Coordinates of C-alpha atoms in Angstrom, one line a residue:
M1 CA -15.3 -4.1 23.7
D2 CA -17.1 -2.7 20.7
S3 CA -17.9 -4.9 17.8
P4 CA -14.8 -5.3 15.7
V5 CA -16.7 -4.4 12.5
Q6 CA -16.7 -0.8 13.8
I7 CA -12.8 -0.6 13.9
P8 CA -11.7 1.6 10.9
F9 CA -9.4 -0.9 9.4
K10 CA -9.2 1.0 6.1
S11 CA -7.6 3.9 7.9
F12 CA -4.5 2.0 9.0
I13 CA -4.4 -1.1 6.8
Q14 CA -3.0 0.4 3.6
L15 CA -2.7 -2.1 0.8
K16 CA -1.0 -1.4 -2.6
P17 CA -1.8 -4.2 -5.1
E18 CA 0.3 -2.5 -7.8
E19 CA 3.5 -3.0 -5.7
S20 CA 5.8 -6.1 -6.1
T21 CA 5.3 -7.2 -2.5
A22 CA 2.6 -9.9 -2.3
V23 CA -0.7 -8.7 -1.0
Y24 CA -0.8 -11.3 1.8
L25 CA 2.7 -10.1 3.0
Q26 CA 1.4 -6.5 2.9
I27 CA -1.5 -7.5 5.1
V28 CA 1.0 -9.2 7.6
F29 CA 3.2 -6.1 7.8
E30 CA 0.3 -3.7 8.1
F31 CA -1.3 -5.7 11.0
I32 CA 2.0 -6.0 12.8
K33 CA 2.5 -2.2 12.5
A34 CA -1.0 -1.6 13.8
I35 CA -0.4 -3.9 16.8
Q36 CA 2.9 -2.4 17.6
T37 CA 1.6 1.2 17.4
G38 CA -1.4 0.3 19.6
L39 CA -4.1 0.7 17.0
L40 CA -5.1 -2.9 17.7
P41 CA -4.7 -3.4 21.4
E42 CA -4.4 -6.7 23.3
G43 CA -7.6 -8.7 23.3
T44 CA -9.2 -7.1 20.3
K45 CA -11.4 -9.5 18.5
L46 CA -11.1 -9.3 14.7
P47 CA -14.1 -9.6 12.4
G48 CA -14.7 -12.8 10.5
T49 CA -12.6 -13.4 7.4
R50 CA -15.6 -12.8 5.1
I51 CA -16.4 -9.5 6.6
L52 CA -12.7 -8.4 6.7
C53 CA -12.3 -9.4 3.1
K54 CA -15.1 -7.0 2.1
L55 CA -13.6 -4.2 4.2
L56 CA -10.1 -4.6 2.8
E57 CA -11.2 -5.7 -0.7
V58 CA -9.0 -8.8 -0.8
N59 CA -9.5 -12.5 -1.7
R60 CA -10.4 -14.7 1.3
N61 CA -7.6 -17.1 0.6
T62 CA -5.1 -14.2 0.7
L63 CA -6.4 -13.1 4.1
I64 CA -6.4 -16.6 5.5
K65 CA -2.8 -17.0 4.4
A66 CA -1.8 -13.7 6.1
F67 CA -3.6 -14.7 9.3
Q68 CA -1.7 -18.0 9.3
D69 CA 1.6 -16.1 9.2
L70 CA 0.5 -13.7 11.9
E71 CA -0.4 -16.7 14.1
L72 CA 2.9 -18.4 13.5
Q73 CA 4.7 -15.2 14.4
G74 CA 2.7 -14.9 17.7
W75 CA 0.8 -11.7 16.8
I76 CA -2.7 -13.2 16.8
E77 CA -4.5 -16.2 18.3
I78 CA -7.2 -18.1 16.3
L79 CA -9.6 -19.9 18.7
P80 CA -12.0 -22.4 17.0
N81 CA -15.7 -21.3 17.4
K82 CA -14.6 -18.2 19.3
G83 CA -12.7 -16.0 16.8
T84 CA -9.4 -14.3 16.1
F85 CA -7.8 -12.2 18.9
I86 CA -4.8 -9.9 19.2
L87 CA -2.3 -11.3 21.6
S88 CA -0.6 -9.3 24.4
E89 CA 3.0 -8.3 24.2
K90 CA 4.0 -10.9 26.8
K91 CA 2.3 -13.7 24.9
Q92 CA 3.8 -12.5 21.7
K93 CA 7.3 -12.7 23.2
N94 CA 6.6 -16.2 24.7
K95 CA 5.3 -17.5 21.4
A96 CA 7.7 -15.9 19.0
E97 CA 11.2 -17.3 18.7
F98 CA 12.8 -13.9 18.0
A99 CA 12.0 -10.3 18.8
F100 CA 11.9 -7.0 17.1
T101 CA 14.0 -4.3 18.9
E102 CA 11.4 -1.7 19.8
D103 CA 11.0 1.3 22.0
R104 CA 8.7 0.5 25.0
N105 CA 7.9 4.2 25.3
T106 CA 5.7 4.0 22.2
S107 CA 2.8 2.5 24.3
K108 CA -0.2 4.9 24.2
T109 CA -1.0 4.3 27.8
S110 CA 2.5 5.4 29.0
Q111 CA 2.7 8.7 27.1
P112 CA 2.0 11.9 29.1
F113 CA 1.7 14.0 25.9
T114 CA 0.9 13.6 22.3
F115 CA 3.3 13.6 19.4
K116 CA 3.5 12.8 15.7
R117 CA 3.6 9.1 14.9
S118 CA 5.1 8.0 11.5
A119 CA 3.0 5.5 9.5
I120 CA 6.1 5.1 7.3
L121 CA 9.2 4.7 9.4
E122 CA 9.7 1.3 11.1
T123 CA 12.4 -0.4 13.1
P124 CA 13.0 -3.6 11.1
K125 CA 16.1 -4.7 13.0
E126 CA 15.8 -8.1 14.5
T127 CA 18.0 -9.9 17.1
S128 CA 18.7 -13.5 17.7
T129 CA 21.0 -15.6 19.8
L130 CA 21.1 -18.5 17.4
P131 CA 24.6 -19.9 16.6
Y132 CA 24.3 -19.2 12.8
Q133 CA 22.8 -16.1 11.2
F134 CA 22.6 -14.6 7.7
N135 CA 22.5 -10.8 7.1
D136 CA 22.2 -8.7 3.9
G137 CA 25.9 -8.3 3.3
L138 CA 27.9 -6.9 6.3
P139 CA 31.7 -7.1 6.7
D140 CA 33.4 -9.3 9.3
L141 CA 34.4 -7.1 12.2
R142 CA 36.9 -9.8 13.2
L143 CA 39.0 -8.7 10.3
V144 CA 39.4 -5.1 11.5
Q145 CA 43.0 -3.9 11.9
T146 CA 42.5 -2.1 15.2
D147 CA 46.2 -2.1 15.9
V148 CA 46.9 0.3 13.0
L149 CA 44.1 2.7 13.9
A150 CA 45.0 2.5 17.6
R151 CA 48.6 3.5 16.8
L152 CA 47.6 6.4 14.7
Y153 CA 45.0 7.6 17.2
V154 CA 47.3 7.5 20.1
S155 CA 50.0 9.3 18.2
K156 CA 47.6 12.2 17.5
L157 CA 46.4 12.4 21.1
K158 CA 50.0 12.5 22.3
R159 CA 51.0 15.2 19.9
K160 CA 52.4 18.4 21.4
K161 CA 49.9 21.2 22.2
Y162 CA 48.7 23.3 19.3
T163 CA 49.4 27.0 19.1
E164 CA 46.3 27.7 17.0
T165 CA 42.8 28.2 18.4
W166 CA 40.4 25.2 18.4
E167 CA 38.4 26.8 15.6
Q168 CA 41.5 27.2 13.5
I169 CA 42.5 23.6 14.2
Q170 CA 39.1 22.3 13.2
T171 CA 39.1 24.4 10.0
L172 CA 42.6 23.4 8.9
S173 CA 42.2 19.7 9.8
H174 CA 38.8 19.4 8.1
L175 CA 40.1 21.1 4.9
N176 CA 43.1 18.8 4.9
F177 CA 40.9 15.8 5.3
K178 CA 38.5 16.9 2.5
T179 CA 41.5 17.4 0.2
Q180 CA 42.9 14.0 0.8
F181 CA 39.5 12.3 0.7
S182 CA 38.5 14.0 -2.5
N183 CA 41.8 12.9 -4.1
F184 CA 41.1 9.4 -2.8
L185 CA 37.6 9.4 -4.4
N186 CA 39.0 10.8 -7.7
L187 CA 41.6 8.1 -7.8
T188 CA 39.3 5.1 -6.9
R189 CA 36.0 6.1 -8.4
G190 CA 37.2 8.0 -11.5
I191 CA 35.2 11.1 -10.6
R192 CA 36.5 14.6 -10.9
I193 CA 35.7 16.7 -7.8
S194 CA 37.4 19.3 -5.6
T195 CA 36.8 20.0 -2.0
S196 CA 33.9 22.4 -2.9
N197 CA 32.1 19.4 -4.4
L198 CA 32.4 17.2 -1.3
L199 CA 30.5 16.8 1.9
T200 CA 31.5 14.2 4.5
T201 CA 29.0 12.9 7.0
S202 CA 29.0 10.5 9.9
S203 CA 27.2 7.8 8.0
H204 CA 25.8 6.8 4.6
E205 CA 22.3 7.1 6.1
I206 CA 22.8 10.7 7.1
S207 CA 24.0 11.5 3.6
L208 CA 20.8 10.2 2.1
Y209 CA 18.7 12.0 4.7
L210 CA 20.3 15.3 4.0
V211 CA 20.0 14.9 0.2
T212 CA 16.3 14.0 0.4
K213 CA 15.7 16.9 2.7
L214 CA 16.9 19.4 0.1
L215 CA 15.7 17.7 -3.1
I216 CA 12.2 16.4 -2.2
S217 CA 9.0 18.3 -1.4
P218 CA 5.7 16.7 -0.5
N219 CA 4.1 14.8 -3.4
D220 CA 7.2 14.9 -5.6
K221 CA 7.4 11.8 -7.7
V222 CA 10.5 9.6 -7.1
V223 CA 11.4 6.5 -9.1
V224 CA 13.0 3.6 -7.4
A225 CA 13.8 0.0 -8.5
S226 CA 11.8 -3.0 -7.6
P227 CA 12.8 -4.9 -5.6
G228 CA 14.6 -2.2 -3.8
Y229 CA 16.3 -1.2 -0.5
Y230 CA 13.7 -0.9 2.3
M231 CA 15.8 1.7 4.3
S232 CA 16.2 4.1 1.4
N233 CA 12.6 3.7 0.4
M234 CA 11.5 4.6 4.0
T235 CA 13.7 7.7 3.9
L236 CA 12.3 8.8 0.6
S237 CA 8.7 8.2 1.6
D238 CA 9.1 10.0 4.9
S239 CA 10.3 13.1 3.0
G240 CA 6.9 13.2 1.3
A241 CA 7.8 11.6 -2.0
Q242 CA 5.3 9.6 -4.0
I243 CA 7.2 6.4 -4.9
I244 CA 7.0 4.9 -8.4
S245 CA 8.6 1.5 -8.8
I246 CA 10.1 0.1 -12.0
P247 CA 11.4 -3.4 -12.6
V248 CA 15.0 -4.7 -12.7
D249 CA 16.4 -7.3 -15.0
K250 CA 19.9 -8.7 -15.7
D251 CA 21.0 -5.3 -17.1
G252 CA 19.7 -3.2 -14.2
I253 CA 16.6 -1.0 -14.1
D254 CA 14.3 -1.0 -17.1
T255 CA 15.1 2.3 -18.8
E256 CA 12.3 1.9 -21.4
H257 CA 9.8 1.7 -18.5
L258 CA 11.5 4.8 -17.0
R259 CA 11.1 6.6 -20.3
Q260 CA 7.4 5.8 -20.5
I261 CA 6.9 7.2 -17.0
C262 CA 8.7 10.4 -17.8
E263 CA 6.5 10.9 -20.9
I264 CA 3.2 11.0 -18.8
Q265 CA 4.3 12.7 -15.6
E266 CA 6.9 14.9 -14.1
I267 CA 9.6 13.0 -12.2
R268 CA 11.7 14.9 -9.6
L269 CA 14.3 12.2 -8.7
L270 CA 15.6 8.8 -9.7
Y271 CA 17.1 6.8 -6.8
L272 CA 19.6 4.4 -8.3
T273 CA 22.1 1.8 -7.0
S274 CA 23.7 1.5 -10.4
N275 CA 26.9 -0.4 -9.8
Y276 CA 25.6 -3.0 -7.4
H277 CA 21.8 -3.0 -7.2
Y278 CA 20.3 -3.7 -3.9
P279 CA 19.2 -6.4 -3.4
T280 CA 19.8 -8.3 -6.6
T281 CA 23.5 -7.4 -7.0
T282 CA 23.1 -6.7 -10.8
S283 CA 25.0 -3.8 -12.4
L284 CA 23.5 -1.3 -14.7
S285 CA 24.7 -2.0 -18.3
A286 CA 26.8 0.5 -20.2
K287 CA 24.0 1.1 -22.7
R288 CA 21.5 1.8 -19.9
R289 CA 23.9 4.1 -18.1
M290 CA 24.0 6.4 -21.1
E291 CA 20.2 6.1 -21.5
V292 CA 19.6 7.1 -17.8
L293 CA 21.9 10.2 -18.2
E294 CA 20.1 11.1 -21.5
L295 CA 16.7 10.8 -19.8
A296 CA 17.8 12.9 -16.9
N297 CA 18.9 15.7 -19.2
K298 CA 15.8 15.5 -21.4
Y299 CA 13.2 15.4 -18.6
G300 CA 15.0 17.3 -16.0
F301 CA 15.1 14.9 -13.1
V302 CA 17.9 14.5 -10.6
I303 CA 19.8 11.2 -10.2
V304 CA 20.7 10.2 -6.7
E305 CA 23.4 7.5 -7.3
D306 CA 24.0 5.4 -4.2
D307 CA 27.3 3.5 -4.4
Y308 CA 27.1 2.0 -0.9
D309 CA 29.4 -1.0 -1.5
F310 CA 32.3 0.2 -3.7
D311 CA 34.8 -1.0 -1.1
F312 CA 34.2 -4.6 -2.0
H313 CA 34.8 -5.2 -5.7
Y314 CA 36.7 -8.2 -6.9
D315 CA 37.9 -7.3 -10.4
N316 CA 40.8 -5.1 -11.4
N317 CA 38.5 -2.9 -13.5
P318 CA 35.6 -1.9 -11.3
V319 CA 32.5 -0.3 -13.0
L320 CA 32.7 3.4 -12.6
P321 CA 29.7 5.3 -11.2
L322 CA 27.5 7.5 -13.4
A323 CA 29.1 10.5 -11.6
A324 CA 32.3 9.7 -13.5
L325 CA 30.7 9.7 -17.0
G326 CA 30.9 13.1 -18.8
S327 CA 28.9 15.9 -17.3
N328 CA 27.5 14.9 -14.0
E329 CA 25.5 18.1 -13.2
R330 CA 22.3 16.1 -12.6
V331 CA 24.0 13.4 -10.5
V332 CA 24.2 13.5 -6.8
Y333 CA 26.7 10.8 -5.8
I334 CA 26.5 9.3 -2.3
G335 CA 28.5 6.5 -0.8
S336 CA 30.3 5.1 2.2
F337 CA 34.0 4.9 3.2
G338 CA 35.6 2.6 5.7
R339 CA 32.9 -0.1 6.1
S340 CA 35.8 -2.4 7.2
L341 CA 36.7 0.0 10.0
P342 CA 35.5 -0.2 13.6
A343 CA 32.2 1.4 14.4
G344 CA 32.6 5.2 14.5
F345 CA 35.5 5.4 12.0
G346 CA 33.5 5.0 8.9
Y347 CA 32.1 7.9 6.9
G348 CA 29.4 8.8 4.5
F349 CA 29.9 11.3 1.7
I350 CA 28.1 13.3 -0.9
A351 CA 29.7 14.5 -4.2
A352 CA 27.6 17.1 -6.1
P353 CA 27.7 20.6 -7.6
A354 CA 29.3 23.2 -5.2
E355 CA 26.1 25.2 -4.7
F356 CA 24.2 22.2 -3.6
I357 CA 27.0 21.2 -1.2
Q358 CA 27.0 24.7 0.3
E359 CA 23.3 24.4 1.1
L360 CA 23.8 20.9 2.5
E361 CA 26.4 22.2 4.9
K362 CA 23.8 24.6 6.4
H363 CA 21.6 21.6 7.4
Q364 CA 24.5 19.5 8.5
N365 CA 25.6 22.2 10.9
I366 CA 22.4 21.7 12.7
L367 CA 22.4 17.9 12.5
E368 CA 26.1 17.3 13.0
P369 CA 27.6 20.6 14.4
D370 CA 30.9 19.2 15.7
I371 CA 33.9 17.8 13.8
D372 CA 35.9 14.9 15.3
V373 CA 39.3 16.5 14.6
I374 CA 41.3 13.5 15.9
K375 CA 39.4 11.0 13.8
E376 CA 39.8 13.1 10.7
Q377 CA 43.5 13.5 11.3
V378 CA 43.9 9.8 11.8
L379 CA 42.1 8.9 8.6
T380 CA 43.9 11.7 6.7
E381 CA 47.2 10.1 7.7
W382 CA 45.8 6.7 7.0
I383 CA 45.1 7.8 3.4
I384 CA 48.4 9.6 3.0
E385 CA 50.4 6.6 4.2
G386 CA 48.5 4.2 1.9
E387 CA 47.2 2.1 4.7
V388 CA 43.7 2.4 3.3
H389 CA 44.8 0.8 0.0
R390 CA 46.7 -2.0 1.8
L391 CA 43.7 -2.9 4.0
S392 CA 41.4 -2.7 1.0
K393 CA 43.6 -5.0 -1.0
K394 CA 43.9 -7.5 1.9
N395 CA 40.2 -7.5 2.6
K396 CA 39.2 -7.9 -1.0
K397 CA 41.4 -11.0 -1.2
I398 CA 39.8 -12.5 1.9
Y399 CA 36.2 -11.7 0.8
K400 CA 36.8 -13.0 -2.7
E401 CA 37.9 -16.3 -1.2
R402 CA 34.8 -16.4 1.0
R403 CA 32.5 -15.5 -2.0
D404 CA 34.0 -18.3 -4.1
Y405 CA 33.7 -20.9 -1.2
F406 CA 30.1 -19.8 -0.5
V407 CA 29.2 -20.2 -4.2
S408 CA 30.7 -23.7 -4.2
L409 CA 28.6 -24.6 -1.2
L410 CA 25.4 -23.3 -2.7
K411 CA 26.0 -25.3 -5.9
E412 CA 26.8 -28.4 -3.9
K413 CA 24.1 -28.4 -1.3
L414 CA 21.2 -26.7 -3.2
E415 CA 21.7 -27.9 -6.7
G416 CA 18.5 -27.8 -8.6
K417 CA 16.8 -25.8 -5.9
I418 CA 18.2 -22.3 -6.6
K419 CA 19.5 -20.0 -9.3
F420 CA 21.9 -17.1 -8.8
Q421 CA 24.6 -15.1 -10.5
I422 CA 28.1 -14.7 -9.0
P423 CA 28.4 -11.0 -8.0
V424 CA 31.6 -9.2 -8.9
R425 CA 31.3 -6.9 -5.9
G426 CA 29.6 -6.8 -2.5
L427 CA 29.2 -9.3 0.4
A428 CA 25.9 -10.9 -0.5
I429 CA 24.4 -13.2 -3.1
W430 CA 20.9 -12.9 -4.5
V431 CA 19.4 -16.4 -4.5
E432 CA 16.1 -17.2 -6.3
W433 CA 14.4 -20.4 -5.1
L434 CA 13.0 -22.6 -7.9
D435 CA 10.4 -24.4 -5.7
S436 CA 7.2 -22.6 -4.6
F437 CA 7.0 -22.3 -0.8
N438 CA 6.2 -19.8 1.9
L439 CA 9.4 -17.9 3.0
I440 CA 8.0 -17.1 6.5
K441 CA 7.5 -20.8 7.0
F442 CA 11.0 -21.5 5.7
Q443 CA 12.4 -18.9 8.1
K444 CA 10.6 -20.6 11.0
Q445 CA 12.1 -24.0 10.1
C446 CA 15.6 -22.5 9.8
I447 CA 15.2 -21.0 13.2
A448 CA 14.1 -24.4 14.6
N449 CA 17.3 -25.8 13.1
G450 CA 19.6 -23.1 14.6
L451 CA 19.9 -20.6 11.7
F452 CA 18.4 -17.1 11.8
L453 CA 17.1 -15.4 8.6
P454 CA 16.0 -11.8 9.3
K455 CA 12.9 -10.7 7.4
T456 CA 14.7 -7.9 5.7
I457 CA 16.5 -10.4 3.5
L458 CA 13.4 -12.3 2.4
Y459 CA 11.6 -11.3 -0.8
Q460 CA 8.4 -12.9 -1.9
T461 CA 5.8 -11.9 -4.6
K462 CA 3.4 -13.8 -6.8
D463 CA 6.3 -14.5 -9.2
L464 CA 9.3 -14.4 -7.0
T465 CA 10.7 -16.2 -4.0
A466 CA 14.2 -14.9 -3.3
T467 CA 16.7 -14.4 -0.4
R468 CA 19.7 -12.1 -0.2
L469 CA 22.3 -14.1 1.6
G470 CA 25.3 -12.2 3.1
F471 CA 28.5 -14.2 3.3
G472 CA 31.1 -11.6 4.3
H473 CA 30.7 -12.1 8.1
L474 CA 31.1 -16.0 7.9
D475 CA 34.2 -18.1 7.9
E476 CA 34.3 -21.4 6.1
V477 CA 33.0 -23.6 8.9
E478 CA 30.1 -21.1 9.6
M479 CA 29.3 -21.1 5.9
E480 CA 29.2 -24.9 5.7
N481 CA 26.9 -25.2 8.7
S482 CA 24.6 -22.4 7.5
V483 CA 24.2 -23.8 4.0
A484 CA 23.6 -27.3 5.4
I485 CA 20.8 -25.9 7.6
L486 CA 19.3 -24.1 4.6
S487 CA 19.3 -27.4 2.6
K488 CA 17.9 -29.4 5.6
S489 CA 15.1 -26.8 6.3
L490 CA 14.1 -26.7 2.6
K491 CA 13.6 -30.5 2.5
E492 CA 11.6 -30.4 5.7
I493 CA 9.0 -27.9 4.4
I494 CA 8.6 -29.2 0.8

């Protein structure tokens, strides 16, 4: 094999020191991506650390730390007096204690034709068979009221034959659904829309994809919060956007920082999780809400307001979205509905000016040409009968009890080791660790003790060591055991 120095590392190891992610973690992620895409095949010998430091323009201690993580995860093998080598896929799986879900058809040697490969999109989902697992805030599917949905679904399927054509049935059912759904959003979110301002999609992710397709052109500048949501950032970057990150504090995004950016360059879009910032769970303060709207009007950028977790708020006066405040002509409001429903019954939606919705529909007709009439009729009746409100009330009570119990466990088992704020909505808690340690090492120790922490909930920079711990899917016993393992693992690595 050719000398490793001839490998064009700079072409596929892209480091961004200005971002909040620690440089050594960026190196880890970039090397994993290069190995998975075949740019660094099995058996490749890497240059020495001093040579590679010059190529990547990083500190040697930073590179050594990254290599230690890569070796722990089973991606490389460091042999004394011989060098550092890329491991084969088989060896990686034998050495690693969990696996990424990946498409085996991505191997270069198995492809009979060429195609575009994304350097941005990744598949960060991880699987594990460990008895206890945290996630980033998913609901408990064990609480789903399948009996109610089954009764409504069966009743629709048994209904007498229609006299209208299938196209007429689709049109009438969809219009009825949009009418009821828009009324539901007006009632629960305080927004003021009609059916012409609403587009329903099969998922929240599809909603964001459609919006970015229409709003963003290559090299448009898009402002996001840091830390932020990796999935939305990938969608924005894949659309060609240049991402600009601004910090978040206890009052939400730093609007003064946003103002300074707007004064020196043209911003196309601000992506914002205003009511429940992902991942920190903070809400944008009332003062900053008004400032964001004023800046949008002054500098002409669009606000894409993502209200992904409205279903789970625990106070009687939930914070209303920006879309509900005065004129919302510059706000595109996207969200989800039915996150507590079985897979396939939930919806994503977009609320925006009518002309924008009309254009979105053209693209949706290509991406999602068919309407599930029966599903829409079931959910329409579910809204009319008030079942959606009853289920929401019941679930919020359960999840509030789980949140409170999880908070008590964190305070009891990790006192003096963490700091956090109790969130008023959502199914996760943002935990900042007070001790300095390597989160990847902590993750490995938790796995050894029977608890899985996916990498997508781990956040580490020079100044921050934090974890987003979802509690919604855990009952009391599962919470107790999971927090006990967190405490035990922390003691073992410090």
